[in-house]
PDB file of C-alpha atoms in Angstrom:
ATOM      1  CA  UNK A   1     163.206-205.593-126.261  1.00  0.00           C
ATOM      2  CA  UNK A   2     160.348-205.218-123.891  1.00  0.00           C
ATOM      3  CA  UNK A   3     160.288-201.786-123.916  1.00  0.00           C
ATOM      4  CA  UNK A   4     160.390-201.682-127.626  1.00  0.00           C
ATOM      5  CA  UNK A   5     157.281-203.888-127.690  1.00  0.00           C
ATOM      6  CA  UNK A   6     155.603-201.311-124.665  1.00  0.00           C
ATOM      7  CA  UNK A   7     156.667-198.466-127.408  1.00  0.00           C
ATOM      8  CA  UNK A   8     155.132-200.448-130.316  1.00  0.00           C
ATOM      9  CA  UNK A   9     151.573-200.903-128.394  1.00  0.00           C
ATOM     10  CA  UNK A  10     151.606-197.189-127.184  1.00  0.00           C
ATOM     11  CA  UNK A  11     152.689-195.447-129.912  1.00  0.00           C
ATOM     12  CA  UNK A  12     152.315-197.763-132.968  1.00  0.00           C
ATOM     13  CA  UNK A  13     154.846-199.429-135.244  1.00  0.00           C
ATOM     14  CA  UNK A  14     155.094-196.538-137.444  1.00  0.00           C
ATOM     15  CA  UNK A  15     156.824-194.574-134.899  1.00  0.00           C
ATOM     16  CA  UNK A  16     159.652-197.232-134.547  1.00  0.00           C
ATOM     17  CA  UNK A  17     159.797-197.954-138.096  1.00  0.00           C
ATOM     18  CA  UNK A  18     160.394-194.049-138.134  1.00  0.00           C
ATOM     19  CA  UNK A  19     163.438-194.424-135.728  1.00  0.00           C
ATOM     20  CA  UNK A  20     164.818-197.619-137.632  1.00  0.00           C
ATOM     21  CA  UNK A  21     165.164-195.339-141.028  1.00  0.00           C
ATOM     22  CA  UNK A  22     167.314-193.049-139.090  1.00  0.00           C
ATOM     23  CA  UNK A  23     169.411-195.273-137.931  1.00  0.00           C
ATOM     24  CA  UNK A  24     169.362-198.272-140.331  1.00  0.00           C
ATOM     25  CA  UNK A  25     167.415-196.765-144.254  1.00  0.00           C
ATOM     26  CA  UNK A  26     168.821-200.592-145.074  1.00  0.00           C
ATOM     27  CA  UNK A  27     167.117-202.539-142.758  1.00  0.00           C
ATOM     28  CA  UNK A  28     163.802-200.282-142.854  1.00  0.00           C
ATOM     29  CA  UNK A  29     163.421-200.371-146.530  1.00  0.00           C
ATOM     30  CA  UNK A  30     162.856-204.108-146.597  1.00  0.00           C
ATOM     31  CA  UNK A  31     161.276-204.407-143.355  1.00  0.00           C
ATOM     32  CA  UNK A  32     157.843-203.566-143.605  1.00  0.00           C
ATOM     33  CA  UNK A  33     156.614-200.920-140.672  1.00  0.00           C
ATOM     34  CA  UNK A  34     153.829-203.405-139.407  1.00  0.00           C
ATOM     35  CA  UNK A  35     156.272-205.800-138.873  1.00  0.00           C
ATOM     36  CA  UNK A  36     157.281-205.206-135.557  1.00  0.00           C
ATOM     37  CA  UNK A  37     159.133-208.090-134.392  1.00  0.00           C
ATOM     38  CA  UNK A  38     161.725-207.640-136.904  1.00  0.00           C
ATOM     39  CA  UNK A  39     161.366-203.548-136.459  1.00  0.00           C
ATOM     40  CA  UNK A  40     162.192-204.193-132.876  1.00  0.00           C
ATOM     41  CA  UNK A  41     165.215-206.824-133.460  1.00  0.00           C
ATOM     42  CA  UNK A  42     166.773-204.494-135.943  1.00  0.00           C
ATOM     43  CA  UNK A  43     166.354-201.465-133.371  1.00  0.00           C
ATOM     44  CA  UNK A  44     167.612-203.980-130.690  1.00  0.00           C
ATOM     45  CA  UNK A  45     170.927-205.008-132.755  1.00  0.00           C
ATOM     46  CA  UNK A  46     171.569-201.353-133.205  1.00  0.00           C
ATOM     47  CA  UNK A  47     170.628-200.163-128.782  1.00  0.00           C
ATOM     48  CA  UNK A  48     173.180-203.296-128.120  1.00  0.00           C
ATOM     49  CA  UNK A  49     176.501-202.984-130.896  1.00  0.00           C
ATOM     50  CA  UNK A  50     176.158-199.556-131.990  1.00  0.00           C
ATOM     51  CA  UNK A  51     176.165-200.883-135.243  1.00  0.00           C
ATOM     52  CA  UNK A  52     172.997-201.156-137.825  1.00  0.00           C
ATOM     53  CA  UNK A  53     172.218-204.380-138.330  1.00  0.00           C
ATOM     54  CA  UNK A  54     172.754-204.599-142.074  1.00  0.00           C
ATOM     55  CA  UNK A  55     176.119-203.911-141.701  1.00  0.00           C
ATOM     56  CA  UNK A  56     176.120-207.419-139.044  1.00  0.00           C
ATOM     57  CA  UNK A  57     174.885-208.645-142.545  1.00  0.00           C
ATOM     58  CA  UNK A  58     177.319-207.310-144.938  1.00  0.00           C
ATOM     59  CA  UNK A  59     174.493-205.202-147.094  1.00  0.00           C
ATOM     60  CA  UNK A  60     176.886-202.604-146.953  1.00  0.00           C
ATOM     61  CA  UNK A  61     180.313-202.460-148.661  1.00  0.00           C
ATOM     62  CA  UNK A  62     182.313-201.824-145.574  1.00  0.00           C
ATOM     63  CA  UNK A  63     185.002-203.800-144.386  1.00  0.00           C
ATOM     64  CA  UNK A  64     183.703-206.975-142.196  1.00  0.00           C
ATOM     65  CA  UNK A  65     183.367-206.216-138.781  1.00  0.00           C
ATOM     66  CA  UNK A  66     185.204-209.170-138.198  1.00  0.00           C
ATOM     67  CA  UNK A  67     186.703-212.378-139.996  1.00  0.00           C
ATOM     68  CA  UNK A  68     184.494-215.549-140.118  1.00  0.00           C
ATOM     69  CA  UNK A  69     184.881-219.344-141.150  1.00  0.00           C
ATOM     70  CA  UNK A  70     181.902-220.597-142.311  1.00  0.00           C
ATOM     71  CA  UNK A  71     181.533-224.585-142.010  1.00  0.00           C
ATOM     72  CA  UNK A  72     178.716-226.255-142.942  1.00  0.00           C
ATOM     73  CA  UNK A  73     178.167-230.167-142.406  1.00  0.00           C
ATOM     74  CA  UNK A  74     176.161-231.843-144.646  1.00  0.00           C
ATOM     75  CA  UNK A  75     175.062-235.766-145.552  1.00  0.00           C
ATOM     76  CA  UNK A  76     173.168-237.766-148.293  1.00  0.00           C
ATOM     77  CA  UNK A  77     169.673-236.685-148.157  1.00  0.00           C
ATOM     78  CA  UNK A  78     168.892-240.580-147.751  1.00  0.00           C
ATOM     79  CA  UNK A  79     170.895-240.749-144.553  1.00  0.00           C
ATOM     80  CA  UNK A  80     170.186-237.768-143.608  1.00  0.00           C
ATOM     81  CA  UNK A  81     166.141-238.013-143.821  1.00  0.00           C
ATOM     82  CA  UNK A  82     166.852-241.976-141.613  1.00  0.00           C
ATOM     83  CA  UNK A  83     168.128-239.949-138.892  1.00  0.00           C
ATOM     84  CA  UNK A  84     165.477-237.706-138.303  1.00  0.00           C
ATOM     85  CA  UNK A  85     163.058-240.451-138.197  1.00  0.00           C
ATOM     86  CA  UNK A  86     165.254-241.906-135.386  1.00  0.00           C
ATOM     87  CA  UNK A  87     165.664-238.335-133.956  1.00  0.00           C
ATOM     88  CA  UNK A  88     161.895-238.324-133.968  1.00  0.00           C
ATOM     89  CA  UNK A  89     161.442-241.918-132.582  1.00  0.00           C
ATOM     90  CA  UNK A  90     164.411-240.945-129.663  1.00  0.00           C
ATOM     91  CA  UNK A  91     162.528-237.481-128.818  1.00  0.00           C
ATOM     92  CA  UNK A  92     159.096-239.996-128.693  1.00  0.00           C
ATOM     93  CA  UNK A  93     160.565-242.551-126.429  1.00  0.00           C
ATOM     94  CA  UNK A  94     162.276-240.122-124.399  1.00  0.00           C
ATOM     95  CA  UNK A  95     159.136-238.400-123.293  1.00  0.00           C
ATOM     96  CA  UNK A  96     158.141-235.196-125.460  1.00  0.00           C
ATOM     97  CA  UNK A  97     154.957-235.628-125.260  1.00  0.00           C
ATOM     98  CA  UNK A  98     154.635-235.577-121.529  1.00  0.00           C
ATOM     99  CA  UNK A  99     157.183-232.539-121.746  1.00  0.00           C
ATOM    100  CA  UNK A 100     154.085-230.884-123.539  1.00  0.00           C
ATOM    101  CA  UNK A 101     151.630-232.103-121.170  1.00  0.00           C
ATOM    102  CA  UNK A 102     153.377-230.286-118.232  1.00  0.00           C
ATOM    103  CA  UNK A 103     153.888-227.555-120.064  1.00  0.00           C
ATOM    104  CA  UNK A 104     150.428-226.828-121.101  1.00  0.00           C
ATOM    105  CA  UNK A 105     149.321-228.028-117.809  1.00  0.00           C
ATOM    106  CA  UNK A 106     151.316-225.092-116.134  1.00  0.00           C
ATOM    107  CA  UNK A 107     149.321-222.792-117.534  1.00  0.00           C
ATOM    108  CA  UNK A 108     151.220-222.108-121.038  1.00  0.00           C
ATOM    109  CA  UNK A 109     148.107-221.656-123.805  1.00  0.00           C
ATOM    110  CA  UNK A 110     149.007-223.666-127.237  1.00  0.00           C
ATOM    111  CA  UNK A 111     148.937-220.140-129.201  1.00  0.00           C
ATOM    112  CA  UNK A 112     152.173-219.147-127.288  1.00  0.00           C
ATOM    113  CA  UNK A 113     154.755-218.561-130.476  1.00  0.00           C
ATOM    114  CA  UNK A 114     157.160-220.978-128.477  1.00  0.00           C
ATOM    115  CA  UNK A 115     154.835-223.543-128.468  1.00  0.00           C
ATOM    116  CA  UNK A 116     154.651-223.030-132.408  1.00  0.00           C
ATOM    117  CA  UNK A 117     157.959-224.395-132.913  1.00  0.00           C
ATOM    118  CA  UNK A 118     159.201-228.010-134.810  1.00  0.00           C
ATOM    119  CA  UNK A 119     157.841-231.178-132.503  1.00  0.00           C
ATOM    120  CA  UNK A 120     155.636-228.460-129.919  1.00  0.00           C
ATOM    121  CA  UNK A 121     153.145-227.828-132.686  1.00  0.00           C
ATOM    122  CA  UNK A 122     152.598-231.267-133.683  1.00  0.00           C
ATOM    123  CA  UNK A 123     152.173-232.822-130.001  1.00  0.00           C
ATOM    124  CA  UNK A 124     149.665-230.054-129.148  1.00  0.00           C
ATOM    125  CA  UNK A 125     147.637-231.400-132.177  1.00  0.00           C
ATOM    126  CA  UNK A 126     147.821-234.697-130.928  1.00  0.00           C
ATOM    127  CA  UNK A 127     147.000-233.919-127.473  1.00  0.00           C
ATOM    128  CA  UNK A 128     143.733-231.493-128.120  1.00  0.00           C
ATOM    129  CA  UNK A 129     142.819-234.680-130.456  1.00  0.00           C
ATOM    130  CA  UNK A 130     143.050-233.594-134.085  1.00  0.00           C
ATOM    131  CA  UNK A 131     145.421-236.531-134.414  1.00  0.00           C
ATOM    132  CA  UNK A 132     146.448-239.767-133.013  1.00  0.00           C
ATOM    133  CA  UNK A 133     149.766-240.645-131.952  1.00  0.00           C
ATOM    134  CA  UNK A 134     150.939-242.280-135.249  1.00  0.00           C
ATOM    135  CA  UNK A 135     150.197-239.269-137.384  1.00  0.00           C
ATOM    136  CA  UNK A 136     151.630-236.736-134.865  1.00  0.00           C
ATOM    137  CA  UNK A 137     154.712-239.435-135.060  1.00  0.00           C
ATOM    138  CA  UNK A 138     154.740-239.232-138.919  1.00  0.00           C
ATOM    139  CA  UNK A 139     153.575-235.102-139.311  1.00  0.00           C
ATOM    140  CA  UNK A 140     156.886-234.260-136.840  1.00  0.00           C
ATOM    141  CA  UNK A 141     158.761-236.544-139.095  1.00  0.00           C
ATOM    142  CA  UNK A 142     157.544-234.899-142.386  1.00  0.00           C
ATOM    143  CA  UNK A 143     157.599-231.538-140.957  1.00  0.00           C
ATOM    144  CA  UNK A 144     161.669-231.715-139.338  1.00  0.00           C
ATOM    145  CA  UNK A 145     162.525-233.131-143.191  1.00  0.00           C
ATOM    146  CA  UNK A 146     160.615-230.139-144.590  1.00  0.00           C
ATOM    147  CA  UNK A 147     163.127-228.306-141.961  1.00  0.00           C
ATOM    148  CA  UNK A 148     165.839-229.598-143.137  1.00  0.00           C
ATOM    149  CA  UNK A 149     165.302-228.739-146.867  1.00  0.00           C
ATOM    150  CA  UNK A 150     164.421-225.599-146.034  1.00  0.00           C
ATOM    151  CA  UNK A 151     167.581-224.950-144.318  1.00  0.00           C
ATOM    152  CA  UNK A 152     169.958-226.761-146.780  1.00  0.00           C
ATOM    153  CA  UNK A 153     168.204-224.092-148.853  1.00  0.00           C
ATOM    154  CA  UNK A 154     168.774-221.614-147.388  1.00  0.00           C
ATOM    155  CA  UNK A 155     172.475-222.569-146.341  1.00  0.00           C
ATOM    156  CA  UNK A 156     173.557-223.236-150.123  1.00  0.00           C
ATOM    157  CA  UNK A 157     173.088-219.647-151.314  1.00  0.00           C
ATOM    158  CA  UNK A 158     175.619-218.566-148.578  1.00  0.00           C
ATOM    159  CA  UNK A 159     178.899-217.895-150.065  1.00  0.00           C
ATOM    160  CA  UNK A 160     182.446-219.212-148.889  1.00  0.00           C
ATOM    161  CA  UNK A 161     181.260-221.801-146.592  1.00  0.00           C
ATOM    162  CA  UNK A 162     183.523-225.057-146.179  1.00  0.00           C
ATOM    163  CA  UNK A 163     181.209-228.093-146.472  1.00  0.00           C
ATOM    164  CA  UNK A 164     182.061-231.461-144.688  1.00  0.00           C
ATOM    165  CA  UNK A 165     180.621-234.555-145.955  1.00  0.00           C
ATOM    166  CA  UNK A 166     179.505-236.111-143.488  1.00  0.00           C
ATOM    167  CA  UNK A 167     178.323-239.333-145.515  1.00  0.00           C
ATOM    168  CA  UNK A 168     182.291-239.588-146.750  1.00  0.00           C
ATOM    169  CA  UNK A 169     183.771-238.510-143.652  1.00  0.00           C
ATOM    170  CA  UNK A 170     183.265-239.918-139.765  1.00  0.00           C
ATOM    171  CA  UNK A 171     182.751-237.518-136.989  1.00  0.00           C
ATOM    172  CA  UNK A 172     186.612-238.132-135.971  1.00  0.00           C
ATOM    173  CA  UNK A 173     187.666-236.786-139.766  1.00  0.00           C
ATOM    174  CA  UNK A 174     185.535-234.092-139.752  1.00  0.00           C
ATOM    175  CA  UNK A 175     186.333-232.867-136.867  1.00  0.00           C
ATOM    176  CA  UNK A 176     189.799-232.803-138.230  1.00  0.00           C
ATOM    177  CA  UNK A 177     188.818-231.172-141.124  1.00  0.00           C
ATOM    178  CA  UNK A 178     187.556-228.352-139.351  1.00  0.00           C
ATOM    179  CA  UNK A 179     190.514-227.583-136.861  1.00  0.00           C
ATOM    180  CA  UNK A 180     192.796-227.530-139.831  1.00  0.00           C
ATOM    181  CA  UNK A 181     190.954-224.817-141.298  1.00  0.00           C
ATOM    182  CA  UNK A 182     190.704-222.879-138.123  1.00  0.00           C
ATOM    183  CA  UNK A 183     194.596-223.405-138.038  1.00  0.00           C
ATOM    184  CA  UNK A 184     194.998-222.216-141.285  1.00  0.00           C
ATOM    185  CA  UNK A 185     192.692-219.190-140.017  1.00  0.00           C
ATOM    186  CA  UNK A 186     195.506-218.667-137.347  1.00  0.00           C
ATOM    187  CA  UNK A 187     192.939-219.347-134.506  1.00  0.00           C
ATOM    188  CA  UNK A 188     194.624-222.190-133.141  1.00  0.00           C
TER     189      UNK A 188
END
């Protein structure tokens, strides 16, 4: 990966998106060329299996590469939505906001992408002042829902995926649940 990136800066992301339509035309036509990051992971996917990573995603009509069992677990967006707030409140009480202190008092500037993600972003704010505690609280809460719509989003358009309901089924049942299927898959 790094010496992708060193490749990128020296010799532009043209060059790799050149390399990427050799050895992946799926992946480069809908990954624009000054996109590097995902230039890079696509190249990356391909230096590590041997494999173009559109095939990893079935955009091809090849045979899988290998079988899957897709289980999703899912809950009443009520309950669901309750237990993020507590998440939040746990992550709070449990000392995430001094995590960031140290963090940014190690050196690590707030523009670092890591330091972009869920619960980082939102602490930062708070910390450099643009909010007080009880609005970074309820932001973090707001933005994990946001999260967690976006992903159930995402997640629905996927196709043969077993979903557990998780607000008619315990932890102990679902659990079950999803050993029988792997039985019936043969893996156990």
């Amino acid at each position: 990966r790094a010496r992708l990136h060193r490749e990128a800066e020296e010799l532009g992301g043209e060059s790799l998106h050149r390399r990427l339509a050799e050895l992946d035309p799926l992946a480069a036509a809908r990954i624009h060329p000054n996109n590097v990051r995902r230039v890079v992971r696509a190249l990356e996917v391909y230096h590590l299996t041997g494999v173009p990573m559109t095939r990893w995603e079935g955009a091809q009509k090849e045979p899988a590469l290998c079988d899957t069992l897709k289980i999703g677990l899912t809950r009443e967006r009520a309950d669901l939505y309750s237990r993020i707030d507590d998440r939040v409140d746990r992550q709070i009480e449990r000392g995430l906001v001094s995590e960031v202190r140290r963090i940014l008092d190690m050196g690590y500037g707030p523009g670092l992408k890591s330091l972009q993600a869920l619960g980082y972003k939102e602490v930062i704010a708070c910390l450099q002042g643009e909010m007080d505690e009880a609005e970074m609280i309820r932001v973090l809460k707001r933005n994990t829902r946001r999260y967690a719509k976006r992903q159930w989003t995402w997640f629905r358009r996927e196709k043969d995926v077993h979903w557990i309901d998780l607000s008619t089924n315990d932890e102990t049942q679902a659990e079950g649940v999803a050993i029988e299927l792997i039985k019936q898959k043969g893996w156990l």
